[in-house]
Amino acid sequence: MRRLVAAWYCEAGRVYLREGDLREAEAHWLRAAATNPADTESRRALADLYQRHGKIQEAAEVATEFRYGAPPAKTGRADAGTAPGDPHRGTAAAVGPAAARSKRSGCPIQLHEVTEETGISFAHSDGSSGRHYIVETVSTGLATFDYDGDGLVDIYFPNGAPLPGTRVEKPPRHALYKNLGNWRFQDVTLEAGVACTGYGLGATAGDYNNDGHPDLYVSNVGPKIL
């Protein structure tokens, strides 16, 4: 996790550097080095920044710290952006490199959690029992296509299934959600006749027999379904 957080800070630092905000770039690179003492990219960036602006002593200190693996003494500004999972999280409003760009350029792209509003309640199961089968690590993905010809894109979610050693009261199944428009969806799995309970590894849609209707192919562990 610390490697990912440090990488986040490094990227944010590069964004601020491109925007010409050297103070924020320095703060994020210092935070990256403090979060992950083994990180090398942040120290290289700091050394280069200091050298370019004549801060010879600071550049030498960073080089020494890089050589012997000690984290920088400074941790950057208290209001530097924090990444998800960072122990320092909660000290700023920024949530990523994209937020840094938005802060400077007024980017209109914003992301919000809207799962509950869509009506999609699908939950994927890997069927694990603690025996660590290789299929537990494989993501199923999903398939998007207009299953009923109403001009709206519907979503098919493959699901896992109980693996040996796993007991469940109600076996998980794959799910098809019909697009109702305005970002609302309805589960029509049973209505469409696609309530598969196999261990799904993927799905795709296409008109395989040229009859003008999309067909669904599901790749399961074991028998595949068309």
mmCIF file of N, CA and C in Angstrom, residues 14-117:
data_model
loop_
_atom_site.group_PDB
_atom_site.id
_atom_site.type_symbol
_atom_site.label_atom_id
_atom_site.label_comp_id
_atom_site.label_asym_id
_atom_site.label_seq_id
_atom_site.Cartn_x
_atom_site.Cartn_y
_atom_site.Cartn_z
ATOM 1 N N ARG A 14 4.516 15.667 -10.184
ATOM 2 C CA ARG A 14 4.787 15.975 -11.586
ATOM 3 C C ARG A 14 3.722 16.890 -12.176
ATOM 4 N N VAL A 15 2.468 16.669 -11.760
ATOM 5 C CA VAL A 15 1.379 17.523 -12.245
ATOM 6 C C VAL A 15 1.611 18.964 -11.806
ATOM 7 N N TYR A 16 1.929 19.146 -10.527
ATOM 8 C CA TYR A 16 2.172 20.498 -10.023
ATOM 9 C C TYR A 16 3.389 21.136 -10.685
ATOM 10 N N LEU A 17 4.408 20.343 -10.981
ATOM 11 C CA LEU A 17 5.590 20.879 -11.648
ATOM 12 C C LEU A 17 5.231 21.408 -13.029
ATOM 13 N N ARG A 18 4.409 20.634 -13.763
ATOM 14 C CA ARG A 18 3.982 21.088 -15.091
ATOM 15 C C ARG A 18 3.145 22.360 -15.002
ATOM 16 N N GLU A 19 2.413 22.507 -13.877
ATOM 17 C CA GLU A 19 1.592 23.696 -13.682
ATOM 18 C C GLU A 19 2.433 24.883 -13.197
ATOM 19 N N GLY A 20 3.695 24.633 -12.889
ATOM 20 C CA GLY A 20 4.573 25.701 -12.431
ATOM 21 C C GLY A 20 4.520 25.958 -10.938
ATOM 22 N N ASP A 21 3.831 25.103 -10.190
ATOM 23 C CA ASP A 21 3.739 25.255 -8.742
ATOM 24 C C ASP A 21 4.838 24.420 -8.088
ATOM 25 N N LEU A 22 6.013 25.016 -7.934
ATOM 26 C CA LEU A 22 7.170 24.287 -7.418
ATOM 27 C C LEU A 22 7.003 23.921 -5.945
ATOM 28 N N ARG A 23 6.312 24.786 -5.204
ATOM 29 C CA ARG A 23 6.143 24.523 -3.777
ATOM 30 C C ARG A 23 5.294 23.270 -3.559
ATOM 31 N N GLU A 24 4.207 23.136 -4.313
ATOM 32 C CA GLU A 24 3.358 21.948 -4.177
ATOM 33 C C GLU A 24 4.071 20.699 -4.695
ATOM 34 N N ALA A 25 4.840 20.863 -5.780
ATOM 35 C CA ALA A 25 5.581 19.719 -6.313
ATOM 36 C C ALA A 25 6.556 19.196 -5.262
ATOM 37 N N GLU A 26 7.285 20.119 -4.629
ATOM 38 C CA GLU A 26 8.228 19.722 -3.579
ATOM 39 C C GLU A 26 7.510 19.041 -2.426
ATOM 40 N N ALA A 27 6.363 19.610 -2.007
ATOM 41 C CA ALA A 27 5.629 19.051 -0.875
ATOM 42 C C ALA A 27 5.176 17.624 -1.141
ATOM 43 N N HIS A 28 4.702 17.361 -2.370
ATOM 44 C CA HIS A 28 4.210 16.026 -2.694
ATOM 45 C C HIS A 28 5.356 15.019 -2.810
ATOM 46 N N TRP A 29 6.490 15.446 -3.355
ATOM 47 C CA TRP A 29 7.625 14.529 -3.457
ATOM 48 C C TRP A 29 8.208 14.225 -2.077
ATOM 49 N N LEU A 30 8.212 15.221 -1.186
ATOM 50 C CA LEU A 30 8.664 14.979 0.178
ATOM 51 C C LEU A 30 7.729 13.996 0.885
ATOM 52 N N ARG A 31 6.426 14.156 0.658
ATOM 53 C CA ARG A 31 5.475 13.245 1.277
ATOM 54 C C ARG A 31 5.638 11.827 0.732
ATOM 55 N N ALA A 32 5.941 11.712 -0.569
ATOM 56 C CA ALA A 32 6.157 10.390 -1.174
ATOM 57 C C ALA A 32 7.333 9.691 -0.505
ATOM 58 N N ALA A 33 8.424 10.429 -0.308
ATOM 59 C CA ALA A 33 9.614 9.849 0.309
ATOM 60 C C ALA A 33 9.368 9.492 1.766
ATOM 61 N N ALA A 34 8.561 10.310 2.461
ATOM 62 C CA ALA A 34 8.263 10.027 3.864
ATOM 63 C C ALA A 34 7.330 8.827 3.999
ATOM 64 N N THR A 35 6.417 8.668 3.032
ATOM 65 C CA THR A 35 5.458 7.560 3.075
ATOM 66 C C THR A 35 6.141 6.228 2.799
ATOM 67 N N ASN A 36 7.036 6.236 1.807
ATOM 68 C CA ASN A 36 7.750 5.004 1.451
ATOM 69 C C ASN A 36 9.245 5.296 1.413
ATOM 70 N N PRO A 37 9.969 5.043 2.498
ATOM 71 C CA PRO A 37 11.405 5.338 2.553
ATOM 72 C C PRO A 37 12.208 4.651 1.452
ATOM 73 N N ALA A 38 11.673 3.585 0.876
ATOM 74 C CA ALA A 38 12.391 2.874 -0.183
ATOM 75 C C ALA A 38 12.155 3.482 -1.554
ATOM 76 N N ASP A 39 11.286 4.488 -1.630
ATOM 77 C CA ASP A 39 10.981 5.100 -2.928
ATOM 78 C C ASP A 39 12.187 5.862 -3.464
ATOM 79 N N THR A 40 12.514 5.640 -4.720
ATOM 80 C CA THR A 40 13.655 6.319 -5.332
ATOM 81 C C THR A 40 13.233 7.431 -6.276
ATOM 82 N N GLU A 41 12.082 7.286 -6.876
ATOM 83 C CA GLU A 41 11.636 8.261 -7.865
ATOM 84 C C GLU A 41 11.453 9.643 -7.260
ATOM 85 N N SER A 42 10.884 9.702 -6.055
ATOM 86 C CA SER A 42 10.648 10.993 -5.413
ATOM 87 C C SER A 42 11.964 11.704 -5.093
ATOM 88 N N ARG A 43 12.965 10.934 -4.668
ATOM 89 C CA ARG A 43 14.248 11.551 -4.327
ATOM 90 C C ARG A 43 14.953 12.079 -5.569
ATOM 91 N N ARG A 44 14.858 11.334 -6.666
ATOM 92 C CA ARG A 44 15.442 11.834 -7.906
ATOM 93 C C ARG A 44 14.776 13.144 -8.327
ATOM 94 N N ALA A 45 13.449 13.179 -8.211
ATOM 95 C CA ALA A 45 12.704 14.383 -8.592
ATOM 96 C C ALA A 45 13.092 15.560 -7.706
ATOM 97 N N LEU A 46 13.226 15.309 -6.388
ATOM 98 C CA LEU A 46 13.609 16.381 -5.470
ATOM 99 C C LEU A 46 15.015 16.896 -5.762
ATOM 100 N N ALA A 47 15.943 15.975 -5.968
ATOM 101 C CA ALA A 47 17.323 16.380 -6.252
ATOM 102 C C ALA A 47 17.391 17.215 -7.519
ATOM 103 N N ASP A 48 16.663 16.798 -8.544
ATOM 104 C CA ASP A 48 16.651 17.535 -9.810
ATOM 105 C C ASP A 48 16.029 18.913 -9.625
ATOM 106 N N LEU A 49 14.940 18.985 -8.843
ATOM 107 C CA LEU A 49 14.287 20.273 -8.585
ATOM 108 C C LEU A 49 15.220 21.229 -7.868
ATOM 109 N N TYR A 50 15.911 20.729 -6.830
ATOM 110 C CA TYR A 50 16.817 21.587 -6.067
ATOM 111 C C TYR A 50 18.006 22.051 -6.913
ATOM 112 N N GLN A 51 18.564 21.156 -7.718
ATOM 113 C CA GLN A 51 19.708 21.513 -8.553
ATOM 114 C C GLN A 51 19.337 22.585 -9.575
ATOM 115 N N ARG A 52 18.155 22.443 -10.171
ATOM 116 C CA ARG A 52 17.720 23.412 -11.181
ATOM 117 C C ARG A 52 17.548 24.814 -10.613
ATOM 118 N N HIS A 53 17.246 24.882 -9.306
ATOM 119 C CA HIS A 53 16.982 26.187 -8.696
ATOM 120 C C HIS A 53 18.075 26.604 -7.722
ATOM 121 N N GLY A 54 19.253 26.022 -7.901
ATOM 122 C CA GLY A 54 20.424 26.467 -7.169
ATOM 123 C C GLY A 54 20.463 26.100 -5.708
ATOM 124 N N LYS A 55 19.619 25.188 -5.274
ATOM 125 C CA LYS A 55 19.630 24.763 -3.872
ATOM 126 C C LYS A 55 20.592 23.595 -3.725
ATOM 127 N N ILE A 56 21.866 23.930 -3.752
ATOM 128 C CA ILE A 56 22.910 22.909 -3.772
ATOM 129 C C ILE A 56 22.917 22.084 -2.494
ATOM 130 N N GLN A 57 22.770 22.754 -1.347
ATOM 131 C CA GLN A 57 22.810 22.026 -0.076
ATOM 132 C C GLN A 57 21.657 21.029 0.012
ATOM 133 N N GLU A 58 20.432 21.478 -0.355
ATOM 134 C CA GLU A 58 19.271 20.593 -0.310
ATOM 135 C C GLU A 58 19.449 19.421 -1.263
ATOM 136 N N ALA A 59 19.996 19.693 -2.442
ATOM 137 C CA ALA A 59 20.219 18.621 -3.414
ATOM 138 C C ALA A 59 21.203 17.597 -2.868
ATOM 139 N N ALA A 60 22.248 18.071 -2.181
ATOM 140 C CA ALA A 60 23.244 17.171 -1.607
ATOM 141 C C ALA A 60 22.623 16.323 -0.493
ATOM 142 N N GLU A 61 21.754 16.956 0.319
ATOM 143 C CA GLU A 61 21.108 16.211 1.403
ATOM 144 C C GLU A 61 20.218 15.094 0.846
ATOM 145 N N VAL A 62 19.465 15.429 -0.201
ATOM 146 C CA VAL A 62 18.598 14.423 -0.805
ATOM 147 C C VAL A 62 19.433 13.291 -1.402
ATOM 148 N N ALA A 63 20.544 13.649 -2.051
ATOM 149 C CA ALA A 63 21.417 12.629 -2.645
ATOM 150 C C ALA A 63 21.971 11.705 -1.573
ATOM 151 N N THR A 64 22.344 12.284 -0.418
ATOM 152 C CA THR A 64 22.863 11.480 0.678
ATOM 153 C C THR A 64 21.778 10.551 1.227
ATOM 154 N N GLU A 65 20.579 11.104 1.400
ATOM 155 C CA GLU A 65 19.466 10.304 1.903
ATOM 156 C C GLU A 65 19.115 9.195 0.918
ATOM 157 N N PHE A 66 19.198 9.514 -0.372
ATOM 158 C CA PHE A 66 18.898 8.513 -1.400
ATOM 159 C C PHE A 66 19.932 7.392 -1.349
ATOM 160 N N ARG A 67 21.186 7.762 -1.161
ATOM 161 C CA ARG A 67 22.253 6.772 -1.166
ATOM 162 C C ARG A 67 22.139 5.819 0.022
ATOM 163 N N TYR A 68 21.761 6.352 1.195
ATOM 164 C CA TYR A 68 21.734 5.513 2.389
ATOM 165 C C TYR A 68 20.322 5.097 2.809
ATOM 166 N N GLY A 69 19.337 5.497 2.052
ATOM 167 C CA GLY A 69 17.968 5.023 2.278
ATOM 168 C C GLY A 69 17.224 5.681 3.414
ATOM 169 N N ALA A 70 17.708 6.817 3.920
ATOM 170 C CA ALA A 70 16.997 7.496 5.005
ATOM 171 C C ALA A 70 15.929 8.415 4.431
ATOM 172 N N PRO A 71 14.775 8.511 5.055
ATOM 173 C CA PRO A 71 13.729 9.382 4.546
ATOM 174 C C PRO A 71 14.073 10.842 4.777
ATOM 175 N N PRO A 72 13.606 11.759 3.937
ATOM 176 C CA PRO A 72 13.859 13.179 4.143
ATOM 177 C C PRO A 72 13.328 13.625 5.490
ATOM 178 N N ALA A 73 13.997 14.623 6.074
ATOM 179 C CA ALA A 73 13.584 15.091 7.388
ATOM 180 C C ALA A 73 12.269 15.842 7.312
ATOM 181 N N LYS A 74 12.046 16.541 6.187
ATOM 182 C CA LYS A 74 10.829 17.328 6.040
ATOM 183 C C LYS A 74 9.699 16.448 5.537
ATOM 184 N N THR A 75 8.467 16.840 5.827
ATOM 185 C CA THR A 75 7.299 16.089 5.356
ATOM 186 C C THR A 75 6.412 16.917 4.459
ATOM 187 N N GLY A 76 6.855 18.138 4.116
ATOM 188 C CA GLY A 76 6.058 18.944 3.198
ATOM 189 C C GLY A 76 5.022 19.750 3.946
ATOM 190 N N ARG A 77 4.253 20.546 3.191
ATOM 191 C CA ARG A 77 3.225 21.390 3.774
ATOM 192 C C ARG A 77 2.103 20.557 4.384
ATOM 193 N N ALA A 78 1.514 21.074 5.444
ATOM 194 C CA ALA A 78 0.440 20.346 6.107
ATOM 195 C C ALA A 78 -0.788 20.205 5.226
ATOM 196 N N ASP A 79 -0.934 21.133 4.230
ATOM 197 C CA ASP A 79 -2.124 21.076 3.393
ATOM 198 C C ASP A 79 -1.866 20.381 2.077
ATOM 199 N N ALA A 80 -0.753 19.617 1.969
ATOM 200 C CA ALA A 80 -0.511 18.867 0.738
ATOM 201 C C ALA A 80 -1.571 17.798 0.587
ATOM 202 N N GLY A 81 -1.951 17.497 -0.662
ATOM 203 C CA GLY A 81 -2.997 16.497 -0.928
ATOM 204 C C GLY A 81 -2.634 15.139 -0.366
ATOM 205 N N THR A 82 -3.627 14.376 0.046
ATOM 206 C CA THR A 82 -3.381 13.053 0.585
ATOM 207 C C THR A 82 -4.049 11.997 -0.251
ATOM 208 N N ALA A 83 -3.394 10.869 -0.381
ATOM 209 C CA ALA A 83 -3.896 9.776 -1.217
ATOM 210 C C ALA A 83 -4.736 8.817 -0.417
ATOM 211 N N PRO A 84 -5.642 8.066 -1.081
ATOM 212 C CA PRO A 84 -6.418 7.042 -0.383
ATOM 213 C C PRO A 84 -5.496 6.027 0.276
ATOM 214 N N GLY A 85 -5.733 5.730 1.567
ATOM 215 C CA GLY A 85 -4.912 4.763 2.266
ATOM 216 C C GLY A 85 -3.720 5.368 2.975
ATOM 217 N N ASP A 86 -3.478 6.676 2.766
ATOM 218 C CA ASP A 86 -2.321 7.312 3.386
ATOM 219 C C ASP A 86 -2.608 7.616 4.847
ATOM 220 N N PRO A 87 -1.664 7.350 5.749
ATOM 221 C CA PRO A 87 -1.886 7.648 7.161
ATOM 222 C C PRO A 87 -2.094 9.121 7.430
ATOM 223 N N HIS A 88 -1.655 9.990 6.489
ATOM 224 C CA HIS A 88 -1.822 11.431 6.648
ATOM 225 C C HIS A 88 -3.114 11.914 6.008
ATOM 226 N N ARG A 89 -3.951 10.988 5.540
ATOM 227 C CA ARG A 89 -5.162 11.371 4.818
ATOM 228 C C ARG A 89 -6.072 12.231 5.681
ATOM 229 N N GLY A 90 -6.723 13.218 5.049
ATOM 230 C CA GLY A 90 -7.650 14.073 5.760
ATOM 231 C C GLY A 90 -7.114 15.467 5.945
ATOM 232 N N THR A 91 -5.900 15.762 5.445
ATOM 233 C CA THR A 91 -5.302 17.076 5.627
ATOM 234 C C THR A 91 -5.497 17.973 4.423
ATOM 235 N N ALA A 92 -6.197 17.494 3.379
ATOM 236 C CA ALA A 92 -6.409 18.341 2.222
ATOM 237 C C ALA A 92 -7.597 17.839 1.438
ATOM 238 N N ALA A 93 -8.061 18.672 0.509
ATOM 239 C CA ALA A 93 -9.234 18.318 -0.288
ATOM 240 C C ALA A 93 -8.872 17.539 -1.533
ATOM 241 N N ALA A 94 -7.619 17.597 -1.969
ATOM 242 C CA ALA A 94 -7.239 16.911 -3.196
ATOM 243 C C ALA A 94 -7.342 15.409 -3.011
ATOM 244 N N VAL A 95 -7.719 14.691 -4.090
ATOM 245 C CA VAL A 95 -7.854 13.242 -3.994
ATOM 246 C C VAL A 95 -7.052 12.518 -5.052
ATOM 247 N N GLY A 96 -6.170 13.185 -5.750
ATOM 248 C CA GLY A 96 -5.374 12.515 -6.758
ATOM 249 C C GLY A 96 -4.770 13.505 -7.719
ATOM 250 N N PRO A 97 -3.915 13.020 -8.649
ATOM 251 C CA PRO A 97 -3.328 13.889 -9.651
ATOM 252 C C PRO A 97 -4.382 14.626 -10.448
ATOM 253 N N ALA A 98 -5.498 13.971 -10.747
ATOM 254 C CA ALA A 98 -6.547 14.633 -11.502
ATOM 255 C C ALA A 98 -7.108 15.815 -10.727
ATOM 256 N N ALA A 99 -7.185 15.663 -9.395
ATOM 257 C CA ALA A 99 -7.676 16.755 -8.579
ATOM 258 C C ALA A 99 -6.705 17.932 -8.607
ATOM 259 N N ALA A 100 -5.407 17.611 -8.691
ATOM 260 C CA ALA A 100 -4.416 18.680 -8.788
ATOM 261 C C ALA A 100 -4.629 19.477 -10.062
ATOM 262 N N ARG A 101 -4.894 18.769 -11.169
ATOM 263 C CA ARG A 101 -5.160 19.463 -12.425
ATOM 264 C C ARG A 101 -6.426 20.301 -12.312
ATOM 265 N N SER A 102 -7.453 19.715 -11.670
ATOM 266 C CA SER A 102 -8.722 20.415 -11.539
ATOM 267 C C SER A 102 -8.545 21.690 -10.729
ATOM 268 N N LYS A 103 -7.706 21.618 -9.692
ATOM 269 C CA LYS A 103 -7.479 22.762 -8.824
ATOM 270 C C LYS A 103 -6.900 23.929 -9.602
ATOM 271 N N ARG A 104 -6.044 23.606 -10.596
ATOM 272 C CA ARG A 104 -5.374 24.655 -11.333
ATOM 273 C C ARG A 104 -6.112 25.069 -12.604
ATOM 274 N N SER A 105 -6.791 24.130 -13.267
ATOM 275 C CA SER A 105 -7.372 24.428 -14.570
ATOM 276 C C SER A 105 -8.891 24.500 -14.561
ATOM 277 N N GLY A 106 -9.529 24.204 -13.415
ATOM 278 C CA GLY A 106 -10.976 24.233 -13.365
ATOM 279 C C GLY A 106 -11.609 23.143 -14.205
ATOM 280 N N CYS A 107 -10.976 21.975 -14.255
ATOM 281 C CA CYS A 107 -11.480 20.857 -15.055
ATOM 282 C C CYS A 107 -12.893 20.496 -14.619
ATOM 283 N N PRO A 108 -13.844 20.348 -15.549
ATOM 284 C CA PRO A 108 -15.234 20.064 -15.184
ATOM 285 C C PRO A 108 -15.487 18.598 -14.848
ATOM 286 N N ILE A 109 -14.528 17.704 -15.075
ATOM 287 C CA ILE A 109 -14.741 16.281 -14.830
ATOM 288 C C ILE A 109 -14.655 15.986 -13.331
ATOM 289 N N GLN A 110 -15.740 15.494 -12.771
ATOM 290 C CA GLN A 110 -15.785 15.134 -11.365
ATOM 291 C C GLN A 110 -16.381 13.734 -11.247
ATOM 292 N N LEU A 111 -15.901 12.928 -10.316
ATOM 293 C CA LEU A 111 -16.389 11.568 -10.116
ATOM 294 C C LEU A 111 -17.116 11.463 -8.781
ATOM 295 N N HIS A 112 -18.260 10.777 -8.785
ATOM 296 C CA HIS A 112 -19.050 10.617 -7.571
ATOM 297 C C HIS A 112 -19.556 9.178 -7.472
ATOM 298 N N GLU A 113 -19.725 8.675 -6.255
ATOM 299 C CA GLU A 113 -20.270 7.341 -6.011
ATOM 300 C C GLU A 113 -21.783 7.391 -6.175
ATOM 301 N N VAL A 114 -22.325 6.658 -7.167
ATOM 302 C CA VAL A 114 -23.762 6.697 -7.446
ATOM 303 C C VAL A 114 -24.363 5.299 -7.530
ATOM 304 N N THR A 115 -23.684 4.298 -6.991
ATOM 305 C CA THR A 115 -24.146 2.914 -7.128
ATOM 306 C C THR A 115 -25.568 2.731 -6.624
ATOM 307 N N GLU A 116 -25.861 3.230 -5.432
ATOM 308 C CA GLU A 116 -27.190 3.044 -4.858
ATOM 309 C C GLU A 116 -28.263 3.693 -5.718
ATOM 310 N N GLU A 117 -27.948 4.817 -6.325
ATOM 311 C CA GLU A 117 -28.926 5.531 -7.137
ATOM 312 C C GLU A 117 -29.248 4.790 -8.426
#
